[in-house]
Amino acid sequence: QVQLVESGGDSVQAGGSLRLSCEASGLNFSTYCMTWNRQAPGKEREGVAAIETDGTARYDDSVKGRFTVSRDNGKNALYLQMNELKPEDTAMYYCAAEAGACGAGTEYYGQGTQVTVSS
C-alpha cells in the first residue's frame, strides 16, 4: 500500500520560512517523479514544484527563486524549502508521485499539510 505523509506545515508571518517533508512508503521511490502541489480555498489544485528521478527540478513561476525542492532517495523522502513566504502561498500542500518521468500523470497523493502565511 502506497503512503505519502506530509509534515512541516505551520502558520508563519510573511517573509518567513518553512520546510515541508513528505515520507513515502510502499513504492520504489527512486523511480518516481515527485511533485509538490497546493490548493487554496476556492481554487483549483496547482503544481508548485517537481523533481525528476535524476534530481532535475522545475518550479511554477509563482515560487521560482523562493522555493527549493529536493529528494533523498535513501530515506524515501521529499522536501520543499519555502523562503520569503507570502500570504498568497497560503494553501494545503500535497506531495504526489508520478511513475517515471514528470508529466506522466499523478498516481498517488498524500493527505496534505496546511501552510498559512499572515501579512
mmCIF file of N, CA and C in Angstrom:
data_model
loop_
_atom_site.group_PDB
_atom_site.id
_atom_site.type_symbol
_atom_site.label_atom_id
_atom_site.label_comp_id
_atom_site.label_asym_id
_atom_site.label_seq_id
_atom_site.Cartn_x
_atom_site.Cartn_y
_atom_site.Cartn_z
ATOM 1 N N GLN A 1 0.851 -1.194 0.000
ATOM 2 C CA GLN A 1 0.000 0.000 0.000
ATOM 3 C C GLN A 1 0.886 1.243 0.000
ATOM 4 N N VAL A 2 0.640 2.113 -0.964
ATOM 5 C CA VAL A 2 1.434 3.335 -1.064
ATOM 6 C C VAL A 2 0.929 4.372 -0.067
ATOM 7 N N GLN A 3 1.871 4.975 0.646
ATOM 8 C CA GLN A 3 1.534 6.071 1.550
ATOM 9 C C GLN A 3 2.497 7.230 1.332
ATOM 10 N N LEU A 4 1.942 8.415 1.263
ATOM 11 C CA LEU A 4 2.708 9.655 1.220
ATOM 12 C C LEU A 4 2.232 10.501 2.389
ATOM 13 N N VAL A 5 3.143 10.822 3.297
ATOM 14 C CA VAL A 5 2.765 11.533 4.515
ATOM 15 C C VAL A 5 3.539 12.841 4.595
ATOM 16 N N GLU A 6 2.804 13.939 4.485
ATOM 17 C CA GLU A 6 3.420 15.264 4.553
ATOM 18 C C GLU A 6 3.484 15.753 5.993
ATOM 19 N N SER A 7 4.451 16.609 6.249
ATOM 20 C CA SER A 7 4.566 17.261 7.544
ATOM 21 C C SER A 7 5.307 18.581 7.364
ATOM 22 N N GLY A 8 5.267 19.403 8.400
ATOM 23 C CA GLY A 8 6.009 20.655 8.385
ATOM 24 C C GLY A 8 5.174 21.894 8.165
ATOM 25 N N GLY A 9 3.897 21.734 7.848
ATOM 26 C CA GLY A 9 3.044 22.896 7.670
ATOM 27 C C GLY A 9 2.853 23.647 8.982
ATOM 28 N N ASP A 10 2.647 24.946 8.878
ATOM 29 C CA ASP A 10 2.512 25.775 10.091
ATOM 30 C C ASP A 10 1.947 27.126 9.687
ATOM 31 N N SER A 11 1.733 27.960 10.686
ATOM 32 C CA SER A 11 1.332 29.350 10.465
ATOM 33 C C SER A 11 2.544 30.227 10.686
ATOM 34 N N VAL A 12 2.853 31.053 9.686
ATOM 35 C CA VAL A 12 4.016 31.937 9.781
ATOM 36 C C VAL A 12 3.647 33.321 9.266
ATOM 37 N N GLN A 13 4.493 34.274 9.563
ATOM 38 C CA GLN A 13 4.286 35.623 9.040
ATOM 39 C C GLN A 13 4.966 35.756 7.683
ATOM 40 N N ALA A 14 4.471 36.689 6.923
ATOM 41 C CA ALA A 14 5.064 36.958 5.611
ATOM 42 C C ALA A 14 6.555 37.223 5.766
ATOM 43 N N GLY A 15 7.311 36.656 4.829
ATOM 44 C CA GLY A 15 8.756 36.778 4.885
ATOM 45 C C GLY A 15 9.441 35.632 5.578
ATOM 46 N N GLY A 16 8.646 34.818 6.251
ATOM 47 C CA GLY A 16 9.204 33.690 6.984
ATOM 48 C C GLY A 16 9.511 32.504 6.095
ATOM 49 N N SER A 17 9.957 31.429 6.726
ATOM 50 C CA SER A 17 10.354 30.213 6.017
ATOM 51 C C SER A 17 9.727 28.991 6.671
ATOM 52 N N LEU A 18 9.516 27.982 5.846
ATOM 53 C CA LEU A 18 9.073 26.679 6.319
ATOM 54 C C LEU A 18 9.746 25.605 5.476
ATOM 55 N N ARG A 19 9.890 24.425 6.063
ATOM 56 C CA ARG A 19 10.391 23.277 5.314
ATOM 57 C C ARG A 19 9.373 22.151 5.442
ATOM 58 N N LEU A 20 8.805 21.781 4.299
ATOM 59 C CA LEU A 20 7.866 20.670 4.266
ATOM 60 C C LEU A 20 8.606 19.380 3.952
ATOM 61 N N SER A 21 8.102 18.294 4.518
ATOM 62 C CA SER A 21 8.656 16.970 4.262
ATOM 63 C C SER A 21 7.548 16.038 3.810
ATOM 64 N N CYS A 22 7.924 15.054 3.038
ATOM 65 C CA CYS A 22 6.991 14.020 2.598
ATOM 66 C C CYS A 22 7.719 12.693 2.690
ATOM 67 N N GLU A 23 7.198 11.805 3.502
ATOM 68 C CA GLU A 23 7.782 10.475 3.640
ATOM 69 C C GLU A 23 6.951 9.481 2.833
ATOM 70 N N ALA A 24 7.618 8.737 1.973
ATOM 71 C CA ALA A 24 6.931 7.797 1.091
ATOM 72 C C ALA A 24 7.205 6.360 1.505
ATOM 73 N N SER A 25 6.213 5.524 1.332
ATOM 74 C CA SER A 25 6.379 4.096 1.586
ATOM 75 C C SER A 25 5.503 3.321 0.616
ATOM 76 N N GLY A 26 5.877 2.078 0.379
ATOM 77 C CA GLY A 26 5.074 1.224 -0.476
ATOM 78 C C GLY A 26 5.313 1.399 -1.958
ATOM 79 N N LEU A 27 6.331 2.163 -2.328
ATOM 80 C CA LEU A 27 6.649 2.325 -3.746
ATOM 81 C C LEU A 27 8.159 2.416 -3.908
ATOM 82 N N ASN A 28 8.617 2.164 -5.124
ATOM 83 C CA ASN A 28 10.037 2.263 -5.427
ATOM 84 C C ASN A 28 10.351 3.736 -5.660
ATOM 85 N N PHE A 29 10.601 4.430 -4.585
ATOM 86 C CA PHE A 29 10.640 5.890 -4.562
ATOM 87 C C PHE A 29 11.570 6.476 -5.622
ATOM 88 N N SER A 30 12.733 5.879 -5.789
ATOM 89 C CA SER A 30 13.735 6.464 -6.679
ATOM 90 C C SER A 30 13.304 6.459 -8.144
ATOM 91 N N THR A 31 12.291 5.692 -8.487
ATOM 92 C CA THR A 31 11.833 5.603 -9.872
ATOM 93 C C THR A 31 10.640 6.505 -10.161
ATOM 94 N N TYR A 32 10.238 7.302 -9.178
ATOM 95 C CA TYR A 32 9.077 8.174 -9.331
ATOM 96 C C TYR A 32 9.484 9.640 -9.416
ATOM 97 N N CYS A 33 8.862 10.351 -10.359
ATOM 98 C CA CYS A 33 8.869 11.804 -10.298
ATOM 99 C C CYS A 33 8.051 12.196 -9.075
ATOM 100 N N MET A 34 8.549 13.138 -8.305
ATOM 101 C CA MET A 34 7.817 13.597 -7.128
ATOM 102 C C MET A 34 7.471 15.070 -7.290
ATOM 103 N N THR A 35 6.288 15.425 -6.867
ATOM 104 C CA THR A 35 5.835 16.796 -7.035
ATOM 105 C C THR A 35 5.243 17.345 -5.742
ATOM 106 N N TRP A 36 5.270 18.645 -5.633
ATOM 107 C CA TRP A 36 4.540 19.381 -4.606
ATOM 108 C C TRP A 36 3.435 20.161 -5.311
ATOM 109 N N ASN A 37 2.269 20.097 -4.724
ATOM 110 C CA ASN A 37 1.107 20.785 -5.256
ATOM 111 C C ASN A 37 0.428 21.514 -4.105
ATOM 112 N N ARG A 38 -0.410 22.481 -4.420
ATOM 113 C CA ARG A 38 -1.127 23.183 -3.361
ATOM 114 C C ARG A 38 -2.518 23.559 -3.818
ATOM 115 N N GLN A 39 -3.391 23.697 -2.842
ATOM 116 C CA GLN A 39 -4.757 24.108 -3.132
ATOM 117 C C GLN A 39 -5.220 25.085 -2.069
ATOM 118 N N ALA A 40 -5.526 26.281 -2.522
ATOM 119 C CA ALA A 40 -6.059 27.310 -1.641
ATOM 120 C C ALA A 40 -7.579 27.212 -1.643
ATOM 121 N N PRO A 41 -8.224 27.708 -0.588
ATOM 122 C CA PRO A 41 -9.687 27.654 -0.526
ATOM 123 C C PRO A 41 -10.323 28.309 -1.742
ATOM 124 N N GLY A 42 -11.241 27.607 -2.367
ATOM 125 C CA GLY A 42 -11.947 28.156 -3.510
ATOM 126 C C GLY A 42 -11.180 28.122 -4.811
ATOM 127 N N LYS A 43 -10.000 27.533 -4.789
ATOM 128 C CA LYS A 43 -9.177 27.483 -6.003
ATOM 129 C C LYS A 43 -8.858 26.037 -6.361
ATOM 130 N N GLU A 44 -8.459 25.842 -7.598
ATOM 131 C CA GLU A 44 -8.071 24.514 -8.041
ATOM 132 C C GLU A 44 -6.661 24.169 -7.538
ATOM 133 N N ARG A 45 -6.408 22.878 -7.445
ATOM 134 C CA ARG A 45 -5.069 22.433 -7.075
ATOM 135 C C ARG A 45 -4.092 22.816 -8.180
ATOM 136 N N GLU A 46 -2.911 23.290 -7.796
ATOM 137 C CA GLU A 46 -1.916 23.695 -8.774
ATOM 138 C C GLU A 46 -0.563 23.095 -8.430
ATOM 139 N N GLY A 47 0.222 22.853 -9.453
ATOM 140 C CA GLY A 47 1.559 22.347 -9.245
ATOM 141 C C GLY A 47 2.497 23.450 -8.797
ATOM 142 N N VAL A 48 3.362 23.148 -7.846
ATOM 143 C CA VAL A 48 4.305 24.114 -7.302
ATOM 144 C C VAL A 48 5.718 23.791 -7.753
ATOM 145 N N ALA A 49 6.100 22.542 -7.599
ATOM 146 C CA ALA A 49 7.456 22.122 -7.936
ATOM 147 C C ALA A 49 7.443 20.636 -8.265
ATOM 148 N N ALA A 50 8.409 20.250 -9.093
ATOM 149 C CA ALA A 50 8.552 18.846 -9.464
ATOM 150 C C ALA A 50 10.026 18.500 -9.496
ATOM 151 N N ILE A 51 10.334 17.260 -9.163
ATOM 152 C CA ILE A 51 11.722 16.823 -9.217
ATOM 153 C C ILE A 51 11.773 15.448 -9.859
ATOM 154 N N GLU A 52 12.562 15.357 -10.913
ATOM 155 C CA GLU A 52 12.693 14.122 -11.668
ATOM 156 C C GLU A 52 13.520 13.108 -10.872
ATOM 157 N N THR A 53 13.557 11.889 -11.391
ATOM 158 C CA THR A 53 14.336 10.843 -10.739
ATOM 159 C C THR A 53 15.825 11.174 -10.718
ATOM 160 N N ASP A 54 16.284 11.971 -11.679
ATOM 161 C CA ASP A 54 17.710 12.334 -11.704
ATOM 162 C C ASP A 54 17.998 13.606 -10.922
ATOM 163 N N GLY A 55 16.977 14.157 -10.258
ATOM 164 C CA GLY A 55 17.176 15.337 -9.431
ATOM 165 C C GLY A 55 16.881 16.659 -10.126
ATOM 166 N N THR A 56 16.572 16.614 -11.412
ATOM 167 C CA THR A 56 16.224 17.843 -12.128
ATOM 168 C C THR A 56 14.937 18.419 -11.556
ATOM 169 N N ALA A 57 14.987 19.700 -11.217
ATOM 170 C CA ALA A 57 13.848 20.346 -10.569
ATOM 171 C C ALA A 57 13.211 21.394 -11.478
ATOM 172 N N ARG A 58 11.900 21.552 -11.335
ATOM 173 C CA ARG A 58 11.157 22.579 -12.054
ATOM 174 C C ARG A 58 10.214 23.252 -11.085
ATOM 175 N N TYR A 59 9.930 24.522 -11.359
ATOM 176 C CA TYR A 59 9.104 25.305 -10.447
ATOM 177 C C TYR A 59 8.050 26.099 -11.207
ATOM 178 N N ASP A 60 6.934 26.306 -10.542
ATOM 179 C CA ASP A 60 5.968 27.253 -11.058
ATOM 180 C C ASP A 60 6.577 28.651 -10.922
ATOM 181 N N ASP A 61 6.221 29.532 -11.845
ATOM 182 C CA ASP A 61 6.792 30.883 -11.821
ATOM 183 C C ASP A 61 6.502 31.608 -10.510
ATOM 184 N N SER A 62 5.394 31.282 -9.878
ATOM 185 C CA SER A 62 4.997 31.992 -8.667
ATOM 186 C C SER A 62 5.921 31.715 -7.477
ATOM 187 N N VAL A 63 6.706 30.637 -7.553
ATOM 188 C CA VAL A 63 7.576 30.278 -6.423
ATOM 189 C C VAL A 63 9.042 30.235 -6.812
ATOM 190 N N LYS A 64 9.325 30.439 -8.082
ATOM 191 C CA LYS A 64 10.705 30.347 -8.544
ATOM 192 C C LYS A 64 11.578 31.351 -7.803
ATOM 193 N N GLY A 65 12.717 30.886 -7.324
ATOM 194 C CA GLY A 65 13.626 31.734 -6.580
ATOM 195 C C GLY A 65 13.354 31.791 -5.091
ATOM 196 N N ARG A 66 12.189 31.288 -4.679
ATOM 197 C CA ARG A 66 11.843 31.295 -3.246
ATOM 198 C C ARG A 66 11.746 29.886 -2.668
ATOM 199 N N PHE A 67 11.306 28.946 -3.478
ATOM 200 C CA PHE A 67 11.119 27.557 -3.026
ATOM 201 C C PHE A 67 12.200 26.677 -3.655
ATOM 202 N N THR A 68 12.596 25.647 -2.908
ATOM 203 C CA THR A 68 13.548 24.664 -3.407
ATOM 204 C C THR A 68 13.049 23.261 -3.085
ATOM 205 N N VAL A 69 12.923 22.447 -4.104
ATOM 206 C CA VAL A 69 12.501 21.059 -3.921
ATOM 207 C C VAL A 69 13.740 20.165 -3.932
ATOM 208 N N SER A 70 13.729 19.145 -3.087
ATOM 209 C CA SER A 70 14.835 18.194 -3.048
ATOM 210 C C SER A 70 14.296 16.829 -2.646
ATOM 211 N N ARG A 71 15.100 15.816 -2.877
ATOM 212 C CA ARG A 71 14.700 14.460 -2.528
ATOM 213 C C ARG A 71 15.889 13.704 -1.971
ATOM 214 N N ASP A 72 15.597 12.752 -1.103
ATOM 215 C CA ASP A 72 16.616 11.855 -0.557
ATOM 216 C C ASP A 72 16.122 10.442 -0.823
ATOM 217 N N ASN A 73 16.620 9.852 -1.885
ATOM 218 C CA ASN A 73 16.147 8.526 -2.271
ATOM 219 C C ASN A 73 16.485 7.465 -1.232
ATOM 220 N N GLY A 74 17.558 7.689 -0.475
ATOM 221 C CA GLY A 74 17.919 6.728 0.564
ATOM 222 C C GLY A 74 16.927 6.714 1.715
ATOM 223 N N LYS A 75 16.249 7.845 1.910
ATOM 224 C CA LYS A 75 15.270 7.952 3.004
ATOM 225 C C LYS A 75 13.830 7.940 2.480
ATOM 226 N N ASN A 76 13.671 7.767 1.169
ATOM 227 C CA ASN A 76 12.321 7.831 0.576
ATOM 228 C C ASN A 76 11.605 9.112 0.991
ATOM 229 N N ALA A 77 12.313 10.213 0.894
ATOM 230 C CA ALA A 77 11.780 11.481 1.383
ATOM 231 C C ALA A 77 11.884 12.580 0.345
ATOM 232 N N LEU A 78 10.902 13.447 0.371
ATOM 233 C CA LEU A 78 10.809 14.621 -0.494
ATOM 234 C C LEU A 78 10.694 15.839 0.400
ATOM 235 N N TYR A 79 11.322 16.930 -0.019
ATOM 236 C CA TYR A 79 11.319 18.140 0.798
ATOM 237 C C TYR A 79 10.941 19.355 -0.049
ATOM 238 N N LEU A 80 10.433 20.367 0.626
ATOM 239 C CA LEU A 80 10.186 21.652 -0.029
ATOM 240 C C LEU A 80 10.605 22.743 0.950
ATOM 241 N N GLN A 81 11.697 23.405 0.645
ATOM 242 C CA GLN A 81 12.148 24.545 1.432
ATOM 243 C C GLN A 81 11.470 25.788 0.879
ATOM 244 N N MET A 82 10.724 26.470 1.723
ATOM 245 C CA MET A 82 9.963 27.635 1.295
ATOM 246 C C MET A 82 10.484 28.862 2.036
ATOM 247 N N ASN A 83 11.022 29.798 1.303
ATOM 248 C CA ASN A 83 11.540 31.049 1.872
ATOM 249 C C ASN A 83 10.731 32.224 1.355
ATOM 250 N N GLU A 84 10.873 33.349 2.025
ATOM 251 C CA GLU A 84 10.190 34.591 1.608
ATOM 252 C C GLU A 84 8.702 34.333 1.381
ATOM 253 N N LEU A 85 8.092 33.665 2.308
ATOM 254 C CA LEU A 85 6.688 33.300 2.150
ATOM 255 C C LEU A 85 5.795 34.526 2.067
ATOM 256 N N LYS A 86 4.753 34.404 1.252
ATOM 257 C CA LYS A 86 3.794 35.472 1.022
ATOM 258 C C LYS A 86 2.401 34.985 1.425
ATOM 259 N N PRO A 87 1.491 35.895 1.733
ATOM 260 C CA PRO A 87 0.123 35.472 2.069
ATOM 261 C C PRO A 87 -0.513 34.620 0.970
ATOM 262 N N GLU A 88 -0.171 34.888 -0.264
ATOM 263 C CA GLU A 88 -0.749 34.108 -1.363
ATOM 264 C C GLU A 88 -0.205 32.691 -1.444
ATOM 265 N N ASP A 89 0.779 32.373 -0.624
ATOM 266 C CA ASP A 89 1.261 30.988 -0.535
ATOM 267 C C ASP A 89 0.390 30.143 0.397
ATOM 268 N N THR A 90 -0.546 30.779 1.072
ATOM 269 C CA THR A 90 -1.434 30.061 1.983
ATOM 270 C C THR A 90 -2.246 29.023 1.216
ATOM 271 N N ALA A 91 -2.139 27.769 1.653
ATOM 272 C CA ALA A 91 -2.819 26.661 0.966
ATOM 273 C C ALA A 91 -2.543 25.362 1.708
ATOM 274 N N MET A 92 -3.275 24.329 1.310
ATOM 275 C CA MET A 92 -2.930 22.974 1.705
ATOM 276 C C MET A 92 -1.912 22.467 0.692
ATOM 277 N N TYR A 93 -0.805 21.962 1.195
ATOM 278 C CA TYR A 93 0.270 21.482 0.331
ATOM 279 C C TYR A 93 0.286 19.952 0.321
ATOM 280 N N TYR A 94 0.350 19.408 -0.896
ATOM 281 C CA TYR A 94 0.314 17.958 -1.075
ATOM 282 C C TYR A 94 1.563 17.505 -1.824
ATOM 283 N N CYS A 95 2.119 16.388 -1.408
ATOM 284 C CA CYS A 95 3.119 15.768 -2.255
ATOM 285 C C CYS A 95 2.422 14.697 -3.090
ATOM 286 N N ALA A 96 3.024 14.401 -4.223
ATOM 287 C CA ALA A 96 2.434 13.445 -5.143
ATOM 288 C C ALA A 96 3.527 12.696 -5.876
ATOM 289 N N ALA A 97 3.186 11.508 -6.356
ATOM 290 C CA ALA A 97 4.132 10.659 -7.057
ATOM 291 C C ALA A 97 3.610 10.313 -8.432
ATOM 292 N N GLU A 98 4.496 10.411 -9.425
ATOM 293 C CA GLU A 98 4.193 10.038 -10.809
ATOM 294 C C GLU A 98 5.218 9.002 -11.234
ATOM 295 N N ALA A 99 4.752 7.891 -11.753
ATOM 296 C CA ALA A 99 5.676 6.843 -12.175
ATOM 297 C C ALA A 99 6.514 7.316 -13.353
ATOM 298 N N GLY A 100 7.818 7.161 -13.243
ATOM 299 C CA GLY A 100 8.709 7.526 -14.335
ATOM 300 C C GLY A 100 8.955 9.021 -14.407
ATOM 301 N N ALA A 101 8.882 9.558 -15.615
ATOM 302 C CA ALA A 101 9.183 10.973 -15.835
ATOM 303 C C ALA A 101 8.015 11.861 -15.415
ATOM 304 N N CYS A 102 8.343 13.078 -15.023
ATOM 305 C CA CYS A 102 7.297 14.029 -14.653
ATOM 306 C C CYS A 102 6.418 14.317 -15.867
ATOM 307 N N GLY A 103 5.141 14.450 -15.620
ATOM 308 C CA GLY A 103 4.202 14.709 -16.699
ATOM 309 C C GLY A 103 3.432 13.493 -17.118
ATOM 310 N N ALA A 104 3.784 12.344 -16.555
ATOM 311 C CA ALA A 104 3.098 11.104 -16.926
ATOM 312 C C ALA A 104 1.735 10.996 -16.267
ATOM 313 N N GLY A 105 1.504 11.823 -15.259
ATOM 314 C CA GLY A 105 0.221 11.742 -14.572
ATOM 315 C C GLY A 105 0.396 11.251 -13.142
ATOM 316 N N THR A 106 -0.251 11.945 -12.213
ATOM 317 C CA THR A 106 -0.107 11.622 -10.800
ATOM 318 C C THR A 106 -0.810 10.310 -10.480
ATOM 319 N N GLU A 107 -0.084 9.464 -9.776
ATOM 320 C CA GLU A 107 -0.669 8.205 -9.337
ATOM 321 C C GLU A 107 -1.112 8.258 -7.894
ATOM 322 N N TYR A 108 -0.341 8.963 -7.086
ATOM 323 C CA TYR A 108 -0.622 8.969 -5.657
ATOM 324 C C TYR A 108 -0.477 10.376 -5.093
ATOM 325 N N TYR A 109 -1.391 10.714 -4.186
ATOM 326 C CA TYR A 109 -1.337 11.968 -3.437
ATOM 327 C C TYR A 109 -1.276 11.660 -1.958
ATOM 328 N N GLY A 110 -0.628 12.555 -1.207
ATOM 329 C CA GLY A 110 -0.699 12.485 0.236
ATOM 330 C C GLY A 110 -1.936 13.209 0.739
ATOM 331 N N GLN A 111 -2.062 13.294 2.056
ATOM 332 C CA GLN A 111 -3.242 13.911 2.658
ATOM 333 C C GLN A 111 -3.094 15.417 2.833
ATOM 334 N N GLY A 112 -1.874 15.900 2.726
ATOM 335 C CA GLY A 112 -1.663 17.345 2.770
ATOM 336 C C GLY A 112 -1.221 17.866 4.129
ATOM 337 N N THR A 113 -0.591 19.030 4.082
ATOM 338 C CA THR A 113 -0.200 19.754 5.288
ATOM 339 C C THR A 113 -0.489 21.232 5.053
ATOM 340 N N GLN A 114 -1.064 21.886 6.050
ATOM 341 C CA GLN A 114 -1.557 23.262 5.881
ATOM 342 C C GLN A 114 -0.451 24.279 6.116
ATOM 343 N N VAL A 115 -0.343 25.201 5.198
ATOM 344 C CA VAL A 115 0.559 26.349 5.329
ATOM 345 C C VAL A 115 -0.281 27.608 5.334
ATOM 346 N N THR A 116 -0.124 28.416 6.354
ATOM 347 C CA THR A 116 -0.847 29.677 6.463
ATOM 348 C C THR A 116 0.157 30.797 6.668
ATOM 349 N N VAL A 117 0.101 31.791 5.807
ATOM 350 C CA VAL A 117 1.022 32.923 5.863
ATOM 351 C C VAL A 117 0.215 34.186 6.106
ATOM 352 N N SER A 118 0.517 34.864 7.186
ATOM 353 C CA SER A 118 -0.204 36.086 7.539
ATOM 354 C C SER A 118 0.628 37.311 7.196
ATOM 355 N N SER A 119 -0.074 38.375 6.869
ATOM 356 C CA SER A 119 0.627 39.611 6.473
ATOM 357 C C SER A 119 0.953 40.468 7.673
#
